[in-house]
Amino acid sequence: MAIIDAYTNEVEQTWCPGCGHYSVLRALKIALARLEIQNHQAAIVSGIGCSGRIGGYTKAYGFHGIHGRSLPVAQGIKLANKKLTVIAAGGDGDGFAIGTGHAMHAIKRNIDITYLLMNNQVYGLTKGHTSPLSDLNFVSKSTPLGQVEDPLRPSLLALSAGGGFIAQGFSGKQEELIELIMKGILHKGFSLINIFSPCVTFNPGKGYAWLRENLVSLGEDHDKKDYKGAFGAFLETSGLFTGLLYENDAPDYQSRIPLVSETPLTDLDIKNTRFLDGLIEEFI
Amino acid sequence: MKTFTLIIGGTQGEGIVSAGSILAKAFSRSGYYTYTHRTFASRIKGGHTRSRIEITPYKNAAAGTSANLIVAFDKKTAETCFDFSPQGCIIVADEKLGTMPKGPACHPENIFLPFSEASAKAGNKLAKTTAALGFLCRLLKMNEDLFRELLAEKYKKKGGSVLQSNLDAFSAGVDMAEMPFFKKYENFKLDTVPSVKRPVMTGNYALALGALAGGCRFISAYPITPASEIMEYMSAKLPAMGGLMVQTEDEIAAVTMAIGASYGGVRSMTSTSGPGLSLMMEGMGLAAMAEIPLVVIDSQRVGPSTGLPTKVEQSDFDTALCGGHGEYPSITLSPYSLETCFSLTRKAFDLADQFSCPVFVMSDLALGLFPQTVDSFESLAKDPSGENSAPGDLGEGPYFMRYGENCKVRPAPGTPGGIHYTTGLEHGPLGAPDNSPENRIGMMKRRMEKFDSLSKDPGIALEKTSGHLLVIATGSVYGICQKALLGLGGEAVLGALHRLKPFPKEQLSALSESFDSILVVEYNYGGQIYELLKKNIQPESLGKLHSLIKFSGEPFTLFEITNKAKELM
């Protein structure tokens, strides 16, 4: 059995032929399998959009929620049961249009989950609308005369919001992407992996060929611990890079909670209500 | 005296509220029941605030008795409190006010007392309300040591000098009640009652305690008046119990995070008020569609939009009943006392678990924020029931038929053999999207018809099931109706509507036959509960239904209720 089979299910995959998301799915499944995470210990939470299907195509607990809300749901799951491996995944519209507020606060909150931003710089499932990550002058059904706004830059936003693990990958660079997802899962805290995942149907201009030509790898000499350097590396490449941009070892949310308990919330005994007497006494 | 009502008012931030709560505690520790009506503005410092405290030998859940005494630290207190009886009511004003406010028709006795001066002498300008406490304690012949004990409990953390200055101000206040002026108020002594210490709290705390008793160990919420105390209290108490409160970036995150935690296998909730409830609607559809338990407490205030954040209304029922898009199952409960704030919230978690759907608990500002003395909740506490979320190991099967016929088990992630898919899309038995018409019909029926058993349970609590007039109320209106109807000598029967969805249709049918008239009393413009009854009552009884509404933001007066009730009797 190939290692990927451990996480493969029989659900029919409906992405367009050539879609970058197939490769994100493949990298995720291999990363989970290589880390020997048991299927039932993984929860894949997605939003709405083409990317939203990823949880359904993975043999794990899959939660396909509402547009833009994958991150609060994923955080809730991890807070309920810290033993789980929780992956949130969503497109650039899901994460950085309707879900921008949640993305910023998830980064700030630093709960130990991994967020795969399946970034194709376009709304695919609505059949081609401009996304907040679409380039200036991008022509689509919603910007027929060309987009007049500059795109948001998720990795820069994440750096500013205090992100402790910020990486960029590319569907077309599988081995690097698998490594990044594994590192993201192992990172104790919130990890953002912004993945260039081409939409061959509605954004062919940013297809595999263009990305191969324009993406550079952060070299061996890039210091992932250097916060200021991370801004520099982003600006020097205009954000067109792959690799681990920045990582720190700030403690994650659940380690910072006062009176932190090792017991997951799911394992608490709720049958016993003897504590009530003491609580009511405080009101006398 | 059997009952005593006093008002203490001044500028927000001056200690008016804490003086009121010390008074309520002192009387509740002495065997009396108290009900405090608070008036406040949506600002922190400045602006007028007052607490109106009714002290009774019996349980009382509403304001409305004439004031005997007013302690004024600002002119507005006296000016806006001329709803007291002219006979025997006195205004005691802080000397610093300079001139005594003039009342309209009635002519209460006035006197200045040097509360500010006494607190300055004690070396703590903030202690002027403590001086008033001393005055009240002696005037009402209460136990001074009890008050000193309460002051010590309140101020010991702030250091010895703060406590000492408060004790000094208190003693100065005690002496003020010895002035010859008060000789004629010798009768200001409450009848003795059996010495029982009872808790005094607001509905928000009762709701939070009910949640804890119901097994809730996770709450994600966003601060909002008048619901914030729920999340505050949970955040103070949950960590020691192994649980957690998360303050989210907005109400959408609050509801979806609670859904995530609930899906993750822990009893979870969120709490909010109207503006937050509007934002949370997409979460209701998701929880209902994906069959995930969720408890949402809504402390209603005046809407729409920002409305009147510090005033009471019951105008979110329609939103709770059918606010989100599409058709989905949910349960709507409505507490009508502090005891039911506790017991219904506790029960909400069992129902959410049993039916795997959102459960609303509809409180309101007056129920949530106005402190009252309660009998202990211990008798209402039952161990949480429901086991749907903890199936243990489900064996080897590759997938679990989570949405299969008759399946109510919800395996949380981490459960071996429980892997399934969860989605807000229409889905088949495994949870995978399925848009076939046959599946759609089956799944809609699965969700929409799951309450058949629950809808037969009574949703109206009442002591007599027949009579001339049945008055239906819920929330804080119930307490007011209870008080008002006492004055009518038991001729009208009061019913508490505590479950709006699924609506107790059969019970209403029976009641509509055994009563001549039904009066629905509520705080909104559209008569939302009245319309709900109208929809559910059999057509031949429609003529029996009557409505009394109020949407000014102010509570009903007893007169408004009795007047309408008399009209119908």
Short mmCIF file of C-alpha atoms in Angstrom, two decimals, chain B residues 114-522:
data_model
loop_
_atom_site.label_atom_id
_atom_site.label_comp_id
_atom_site.label_asym_id
_atom_site.label_seq_id
_atom_site.Cartn_x
_atom_site.Cartn_y
_atom_site.Cartn_z
CA PRO B 114 -23.70 65.08 55.32
CA PHE B 115 -22.77 61.82 53.55
CA SER B 116 -20.02 63.42 51.43
CA GLU B 117 -18.64 65.31 54.39
CA ALA B 118 -18.54 62.17 56.52
CA SER B 119 -16.67 60.26 53.83
CA ALA B 120 -14.20 63.11 53.41
CA LYS B 121 -13.60 63.04 57.16
CA ALA B 122 -13.05 59.29 56.99
CA GLY B 123 -10.38 60.00 54.38
CA ASN B 124 -12.13 58.31 51.44
CA LYS B 125 -14.35 60.37 49.16
CA LEU B 126 -15.66 57.19 47.56
CA ALA B 127 -17.17 56.08 50.85
CA LYS B 128 -20.16 58.43 50.79
CA THR B 129 -22.53 55.64 49.81
CA THR B 130 -21.10 53.59 52.68
CA ALA B 131 -22.13 56.41 55.02
CA ALA B 132 -25.63 56.08 53.56
CA LEU B 133 -25.51 52.35 54.30
CA GLY B 134 -24.77 53.14 57.95
CA PHE B 135 -27.69 55.53 58.05
CA LEU B 136 -30.06 52.99 56.49
CA CYS B 137 -28.87 50.19 58.73
CA ARG B 138 -29.68 52.14 61.89
CA LEU B 139 -32.89 53.67 60.54
CA LEU B 140 -34.25 50.21 59.67
CA LYS B 141 -32.89 48.73 62.89
CA MET B 142 -30.80 46.17 61.12
CA ASN B 143 -27.83 44.35 62.55
CA GLU B 144 -24.80 46.65 62.21
CA ASP B 145 -22.31 43.82 62.56
CA LEU B 146 -23.82 42.15 59.51
CA PHE B 147 -23.19 45.30 57.46
CA ARG B 148 -19.65 45.59 58.82
CA GLU B 149 -19.08 41.97 57.85
CA LEU B 150 -20.28 42.67 54.32
CA LEU B 151 -18.06 45.74 54.07
CA ALA B 152 -15.10 43.68 55.23
CA GLU B 153 -15.84 41.05 52.59
CA LYS B 154 -16.02 43.71 49.92
CA TYR B 155 -13.03 45.85 50.87
CA LYS B 156 -10.55 43.50 52.52
CA LYS B 157 -8.79 42.89 49.21
CA LYS B 158 -8.28 46.62 48.70
CA GLY B 159 -6.17 46.98 51.83
CA GLY B 160 -6.65 47.96 55.46
CA SER B 161 -6.97 51.71 54.93
CA VAL B 162 -9.77 51.37 52.39
CA LEU B 163 -11.70 49.08 54.67
CA GLN B 164 -11.09 51.29 57.71
CA SER B 165 -12.27 54.44 55.95
CA ASN B 166 -15.41 52.64 54.85
CA LEU B 167 -16.05 51.38 58.39
CA ASP B 168 -15.55 54.93 59.70
CA ALA B 169 -17.94 56.35 57.10
CA PHE B 170 -20.42 53.62 57.99
CA SER B 171 -20.28 54.55 61.70
CA ALA B 172 -20.76 58.22 60.85
CA GLY B 173 -23.85 57.25 58.86
CA VAL B 174 -25.20 55.21 61.76
CA ASP B 175 -25.01 58.31 63.95
CA MET B 176 -26.94 60.38 61.41
CA ALA B 177 -30.02 58.21 61.91
CA GLU B 178 -30.02 59.32 65.55
CA MET B 179 -30.98 62.89 64.59
CA PRO B 180 -34.27 64.07 66.16
CA PHE B 181 -35.80 64.38 62.67
CA PHE B 182 -36.01 60.58 62.40
CA LYS B 183 -37.81 60.07 65.74
CA LYS B 184 -41.12 60.07 63.89
CA TYR B 185 -39.90 57.26 61.65
CA GLU B 186 -39.64 54.80 64.50
CA ASN B 187 -42.03 52.61 62.50
CA PHE B 188 -39.31 52.05 59.86
CA LYS B 189 -38.64 48.62 61.23
CA LEU B 190 -39.27 45.49 59.25
CA ASP B 191 -41.32 42.70 60.80
CA THR B 192 -39.10 39.91 61.96
CA VAL B 193 -38.81 36.89 59.71
CA PRO B 194 -37.26 33.46 60.30
CA SER B 195 -33.51 33.71 60.08
CA VAL B 196 -32.57 32.09 56.78
CA LYS B 197 -29.62 33.09 54.63
CA ARG B 198 -30.54 33.10 50.97
CA PRO B 199 -28.50 33.83 47.86
CA VAL B 200 -29.13 37.00 45.92
CA MET B 201 -28.20 37.10 42.28
CA THR B 202 -29.26 38.18 38.81
CA GLY B 203 -30.66 35.99 36.07
CA ASN B 204 -27.36 36.11 34.19
CA TYR B 205 -25.67 34.25 37.04
CA ALA B 206 -28.56 31.82 37.33
CA LEU B 207 -28.26 31.13 33.58
CA ALA B 208 -24.51 30.57 33.90
CA LEU B 209 -24.95 28.28 36.91
CA GLY B 210 -27.58 26.36 34.97
CA ALA B 211 -25.11 25.95 32.12
CA LEU B 212 -22.43 24.60 34.46
CA ALA B 213 -24.94 22.26 36.06
CA GLY B 214 -25.96 21.13 32.58
CA GLY B 215 -22.42 20.00 31.87
CA CYS B 216 -21.34 22.96 29.75
CA ARG B 217 -17.55 23.19 29.76
CA PHE B 218 -16.97 25.51 26.82
CA ILE B 219 -18.33 28.93 25.97
CA SER B 220 -17.20 31.25 23.22
CA ALA B 221 -18.81 34.65 23.35
CA TYR B 222 -18.46 38.33 22.51
CA PRO B 223 -19.20 40.99 25.14
CA ILE B 224 -22.56 42.71 24.89
CA THR B 225 -25.00 44.39 27.26
CA PRO B 226 -26.99 42.85 28.93
CA ALA B 227 -25.47 39.36 28.49
CA SER B 228 -21.81 39.89 29.37
CA GLU B 229 -22.02 38.61 32.95
CA ILE B 230 -22.74 35.14 31.60
CA MET B 231 -19.39 34.89 29.80
CA GLU B 232 -17.62 36.73 32.64
CA TYR B 233 -18.89 34.29 35.23
CA MET B 234 -18.11 31.27 33.08
CA SER B 235 -14.60 32.57 32.43
CA ALA B 236 -14.08 32.92 36.18
CA LYS B 237 -15.39 29.47 37.07
CA LEU B 238 -14.65 27.19 34.11
CA PRO B 239 -10.83 26.98 34.28
CA ALA B 240 -10.88 25.42 37.75
CA MET B 241 -13.37 22.88 36.42
CA GLY B 242 -11.12 22.07 33.45
CA GLY B 243 -13.27 24.05 31.03
CA LEU B 244 -12.76 27.21 29.05
CA MET B 245 -14.28 30.53 27.97
CA VAL B 246 -12.96 32.16 24.82
CA GLN B 247 -13.71 35.77 24.02
CA THR B 248 -13.91 35.79 20.25
CA GLU B 249 -13.43 38.49 17.64
CA ASP B 250 -17.17 38.66 16.90
CA GLU B 251 -20.43 36.80 17.39
CA ILE B 252 -20.02 34.81 14.18
CA ALA B 253 -16.79 33.36 15.53
CA ALA B 254 -18.47 32.87 18.91
CA VAL B 255 -21.23 30.71 17.50
CA THR B 256 -19.08 28.79 15.02
CA MET B 257 -16.37 28.13 17.60
CA ALA B 258 -19.00 26.77 19.97
CA ILE B 259 -20.25 24.57 17.14
CA GLY B 260 -16.69 23.34 16.58
CA ALA B 261 -16.22 22.56 20.27
CA SER B 262 -19.57 20.81 20.42
CA TYR B 263 -18.72 18.77 17.33
CA GLY B 264 -15.42 18.10 19.09
CA GLY B 265 -17.36 16.42 21.87
CA VAL B 266 -17.86 18.94 24.69
CA ARG B 267 -21.12 20.57 25.78
CA SER B 268 -20.78 24.09 24.43
CA MET B 269 -22.67 27.35 24.31
CA THR B 270 -22.58 31.00 23.45
CA SER B 271 -24.38 33.94 25.00
CA THR B 272 -25.41 37.21 23.44
CA SER B 273 -28.10 39.84 23.00
CA GLY B 274 -30.14 40.82 19.93
CA PRO B 275 -27.43 42.41 17.79
CA GLY B 276 -25.26 39.35 18.33
CA LEU B 277 -28.14 36.99 17.72
CA SER B 278 -28.63 38.53 14.27
CA LEU B 279 -24.99 37.79 13.44
CA MET B 280 -25.21 34.25 14.76
CA MET B 281 -28.03 33.14 12.50
CA GLU B 282 -25.81 31.40 9.94
CA GLY B 283 -24.51 29.26 12.77
CA MET B 284 -28.01 28.09 13.67
CA GLY B 285 -28.55 26.74 10.18
CA LEU B 286 -25.21 24.95 10.26
CA ALA B 287 -25.77 23.38 13.69
CA ALA B 288 -29.25 22.30 12.69
CA MET B 289 -28.22 20.99 9.26
CA ALA B 290 -25.17 19.14 10.56
CA GLU B 291 -27.11 18.02 13.66
CA ILE B 292 -24.70 19.44 16.20
CA PRO B 293 -25.93 20.39 19.69
CA LEU B 294 -25.63 24.07 20.54
CA VAL B 295 -27.05 26.22 23.33
CA VAL B 296 -27.49 29.94 22.70
CA ILE B 297 -28.57 32.26 25.47
CA ASP B 298 -30.11 35.51 24.25
CA SER B 299 -30.59 38.23 26.82
CA GLN B 300 -33.06 40.41 24.96
CA ARG B 301 -32.82 44.19 24.91
CA VAL B 302 -34.58 46.86 22.88
CA GLY B 303 -33.98 46.51 19.13
CA PRO B 304 -33.67 46.75 16.22
CA SER B 305 -30.05 47.64 15.53
CA THR B 306 -28.34 49.10 18.59
CA GLY B 307 -31.77 50.09 19.89
CA LEU B 308 -31.83 50.90 23.58
CA PRO B 309 -29.01 48.77 24.99
CA THR B 310 -29.94 49.31 28.63
CA LYS B 311 -33.70 48.85 28.36
CA VAL B 312 -35.88 45.80 28.35
CA GLU B 313 -37.79 44.25 25.44
CA GLN B 314 -38.79 40.77 24.31
CA SER B 315 -38.54 41.26 20.59
CA ASP B 316 -36.15 38.50 19.53
CA PHE B 317 -38.63 35.62 19.68
CA ASP B 318 -39.38 35.81 15.96
CA THR B 319 -35.66 35.75 15.21
CA ALA B 320 -35.11 32.72 17.42
CA LEU B 321 -38.11 30.91 15.99
CA CYS B 322 -37.34 31.50 12.33
CA GLY B 323 -34.44 33.90 11.96
CA GLY B 324 -32.04 32.06 9.71
CA HIS B 325 -32.60 31.20 6.07
CA GLY B 326 -34.14 27.92 5.07
CA GLU B 327 -36.13 25.63 7.31
CA TYR B 328 -34.41 23.96 10.21
CA PRO B 329 -35.20 22.41 13.56
CA SER B 330 -34.44 24.22 16.78
CA ILE B 331 -35.82 24.44 20.29
CA THR B 332 -36.71 27.73 21.96
CA LEU B 333 -37.01 27.85 25.73
CA SER B 334 -37.95 30.91 27.74
CA PRO B 335 -37.20 31.20 31.45
CA TYR B 336 -39.61 33.25 33.53
CA SER B 337 -37.86 33.40 36.91
CA LEU B 338 -34.37 33.04 38.27
CA GLU B 339 -35.14 29.47 39.20
CA THR B 340 -36.12 28.67 35.62
CA CYS B 341 -33.10 30.59 34.30
CA PHE B 342 -31.18 27.87 36.11
CA SER B 343 -33.35 24.85 35.44
CA LEU B 344 -34.18 25.56 31.79
CA THR B 345 -30.57 26.32 30.87
CA ARG B 346 -29.53 23.09 32.55
CA LYS B 347 -32.22 21.29 30.60
CA ALA B 348 -31.23 23.05 27.35
CA PHE B 349 -27.98 21.09 27.30
CA ASP B 350 -29.78 17.77 27.70
CA LEU B 351 -32.24 18.70 24.94
CA ALA B 352 -29.47 19.86 22.61
CA ASP B 353 -27.71 16.56 23.21
CA GLN B 354 -30.86 14.49 22.83
CA PHE B 355 -32.04 16.19 19.63
CA SER B 356 -28.68 17.29 18.16
CA CYS B 357 -29.83 20.80 17.31
CA PRO B 358 -29.61 24.43 18.45
CA VAL B 359 -31.50 25.33 21.61
CA PHE B 360 -32.24 28.97 22.37
CA VAL B 361 -32.70 30.17 25.92
CA MET B 362 -34.50 33.51 25.69
CA SER B 363 -33.81 35.67 28.71
CA ASP B 364 -34.23 39.43 28.86
CA LEU B 365 -32.51 42.46 30.31
CA ALA B 366 -34.68 42.72 33.42
CA LEU B 367 -34.40 39.03 34.19
CA GLY B 368 -30.68 39.11 33.44
CA LEU B 369 -29.59 42.21 35.31
CA PHE B 370 -31.91 42.88 38.23
CA PRO B 371 -30.79 41.11 41.40
CA GLN B 372 -33.27 39.21 43.50
CA THR B 373 -33.22 36.89 46.46
CA VAL B 374 -33.74 33.28 45.48
CA ASP B 375 -34.32 30.02 47.22
CA SER B 376 -31.48 27.65 46.67
CA PHE B 377 -31.22 25.91 43.31
CA GLU B 378 -30.04 22.66 44.82
CA SER B 379 -33.40 20.98 44.44
CA LEU B 380 -33.42 21.91 40.76
CA ALA B 381 -30.00 20.45 40.05
CA LYS B 382 -30.10 17.13 38.32
CA ASP B 383 -27.19 15.33 36.81
CA PRO B 384 -26.87 15.95 33.10
CA SER B 385 -28.33 13.22 30.94
CA GLY B 386 -27.73 12.27 27.34
CA GLU B 387 -24.91 10.21 25.99
CA ASN B 388 -25.07 10.81 22.26
CA SER B 389 -21.63 12.35 22.07
CA ALA B 390 -19.69 9.66 23.90
CA PRO B 391 -20.09 6.38 22.10
CA GLY B 392 -16.58 5.11 22.86
CA ASP B 393 -15.04 2.82 20.26
CA LEU B 394 -17.32 2.17 17.30
CA GLY B 395 -15.26 -0.67 15.92
CA GLU B 396 -13.48 -1.27 12.67
CA GLY B 397 -15.92 -0.03 10.05
CA PRO B 398 -14.32 2.40 7.65
CA TYR B 399 -17.14 4.91 7.97
CA PHE B 400 -19.87 5.63 10.44
CA MET B 401 -23.45 6.16 9.27
CA ARG B 402 -23.82 9.31 11.33
CA TYR B 403 -26.92 10.42 9.47
CA GLY B 404 -28.29 6.95 8.88
CA GLU B 405 -31.83 5.97 9.73
CA ASN B 406 -32.51 6.16 13.48
CA CYS B 407 -28.87 7.03 14.21
CA LYS B 408 -28.57 9.57 17.00
CA VAL B 409 -24.98 8.86 17.94
CA ARG B 410 -22.48 11.58 17.25
CA PRO B 411 -18.95 10.25 17.25
CA ALA B 412 -16.55 13.08 18.05
CA PRO B 413 -13.23 13.25 16.21
CA GLY B 414 -10.83 10.92 17.98
CA THR B 415 -13.42 8.14 18.19
CA PRO B 416 -12.11 4.99 16.48
CA GLY B 417 -14.54 3.72 13.87
CA GLY B 418 -16.55 6.93 13.94
CA ILE B 419 -15.17 8.66 10.86
CA HIS B 420 -17.87 10.42 8.91
CA TYR B 421 -18.32 13.67 7.05
CA THR B 422 -20.12 16.70 8.42
CA THR B 423 -21.40 19.45 6.16
CA GLY B 424 -23.85 22.28 5.84
CA LEU B 425 -24.69 20.91 2.41
CA GLU B 426 -27.56 18.49 2.13
CA HIS B 427 -26.00 15.11 2.75
CA GLY B 428 -26.60 11.37 2.78
CA PRO B 429 -26.24 8.88 5.63
CA LEU B 430 -22.42 9.10 5.72
CA GLY B 431 -22.55 12.87 5.69
CA ALA B 432 -21.29 13.13 2.12
CA PRO B 433 -23.10 15.69 -0.06
CA ASP B 434 -26.14 14.24 -1.79
CA ASN B 435 -28.49 16.34 -3.89
CA SER B 436 -30.94 13.67 -4.98
CA PRO B 437 -34.62 14.54 -4.40
CA GLU B 438 -35.28 11.27 -2.51
CA ASN B 439 -32.41 11.94 -0.13
CA ARG B 440 -33.47 15.57 0.33
CA ILE B 441 -36.98 14.57 1.31
CA GLY B 442 -35.75 11.89 3.70
CA MET B 443 -33.22 14.17 5.37
CA MET B 444 -35.64 17.08 5.70
CA LYS B 445 -38.10 14.78 7.43
CA ARG B 446 -35.36 13.37 9.63
CA ARG B 447 -34.51 16.87 10.84
CA MET B 448 -37.90 18.53 10.89
CA GLU B 449 -39.84 15.73 12.54
CA LYS B 450 -37.48 14.88 15.35
CA PHE B 451 -39.48 16.79 17.95
CA ASP B 452 -42.73 14.91 17.75
CA SER B 453 -42.28 13.60 21.29
CA LEU B 454 -41.16 16.92 22.74
CA SER B 455 -44.04 18.94 21.31
CA LYS B 456 -46.48 16.90 23.39
CA ASP B 457 -44.73 17.94 26.63
CA PRO B 458 -46.36 20.90 28.39
CA GLY B 459 -44.75 24.22 27.53
CA ILE B 460 -46.95 26.39 29.72
CA ALA B 461 -46.50 26.15 33.49
CA LEU B 462 -49.58 27.02 35.53
CA GLU B 463 -51.20 26.14 38.82
CA LYS B 464 -54.83 25.94 37.71
CA THR B 465 -55.96 24.60 34.37
CA SER B 466 -59.35 26.28 34.20
CA GLY B 467 -60.92 29.56 35.11
CA HIS B 468 -62.15 32.84 33.77
CA LEU B 469 -58.99 34.56 32.62
CA LEU B 470 -55.65 33.02 31.74
CA VAL B 471 -52.75 35.48 31.59
CA ILE B 472 -49.79 34.21 29.56
CA ALA B 473 -46.37 35.76 30.10
CA THR B 474 -42.72 34.81 30.04
CA GLY B 475 -39.35 36.33 30.92
CA SER B 476 -39.36 39.19 33.38
CA VAL B 477 -42.97 39.99 32.51
CA TYR B 478 -44.03 36.87 34.39
CA GLY B 479 -42.84 38.24 37.75
CA ILE B 480 -44.68 41.51 37.18
CA CYS B 481 -47.90 39.71 36.24
CA GLN B 482 -47.54 37.51 39.29
CA LYS B 483 -47.31 40.55 41.51
CA ALA B 484 -50.11 42.37 39.75
CA LEU B 485 -52.49 39.42 39.80
CA LEU B 486 -51.95 38.92 43.53
CA GLY B 487 -53.84 42.16 43.88
CA LEU B 488 -56.80 40.65 42.03
CA GLY B 489 -57.26 37.96 44.63
CA GLY B 490 -56.59 34.91 42.51
CA GLU B 491 -59.38 35.48 40.00
CA ALA B 492 -56.99 35.29 37.08
CA VAL B 493 -54.70 32.34 36.43
CA LEU B 494 -51.12 33.04 35.37
CA GLY B 495 -49.39 30.77 32.88
CA ALA B 496 -45.69 30.84 32.09
CA LEU B 497 -44.92 30.05 28.48
CA HIS B 498 -41.50 28.44 28.80
CA ARG B 499 -41.20 26.55 25.51
CA LEU B 500 -42.04 28.44 22.34
CA LYS B 501 -40.67 25.83 19.94
CA PRO B 502 -41.79 23.17 19.52
CA PHE B 503 -44.96 24.92 20.57
CA PRO B 504 -47.22 23.08 23.05
CA LYS B 505 -50.17 23.10 20.69
CA GLU B 506 -52.19 20.38 22.40
CA GLN B 507 -51.82 22.05 25.76
CA LEU B 508 -52.95 25.38 24.36
CA SER B 509 -55.99 23.71 22.78
CA ALA B 510 -57.01 22.26 26.12
CA LEU B 511 -56.47 25.56 27.92
CA SER B 512 -58.38 27.55 25.35
CA GLU B 513 -61.37 25.36 26.06
CA SER B 514 -61.17 25.67 29.82
CA PHE B 515 -60.70 29.45 30.00
CA ASP B 516 -63.04 32.19 28.85
CA SER B 517 -60.27 34.57 27.86
CA ILE B 518 -56.53 34.43 27.33
CA LEU B 519 -54.42 37.55 27.71
CA VAL B 520 -50.86 37.58 26.39
CA VAL B 521 -48.60 40.16 28.04
CA GLU B 522 -45.26 40.94 26.42
#
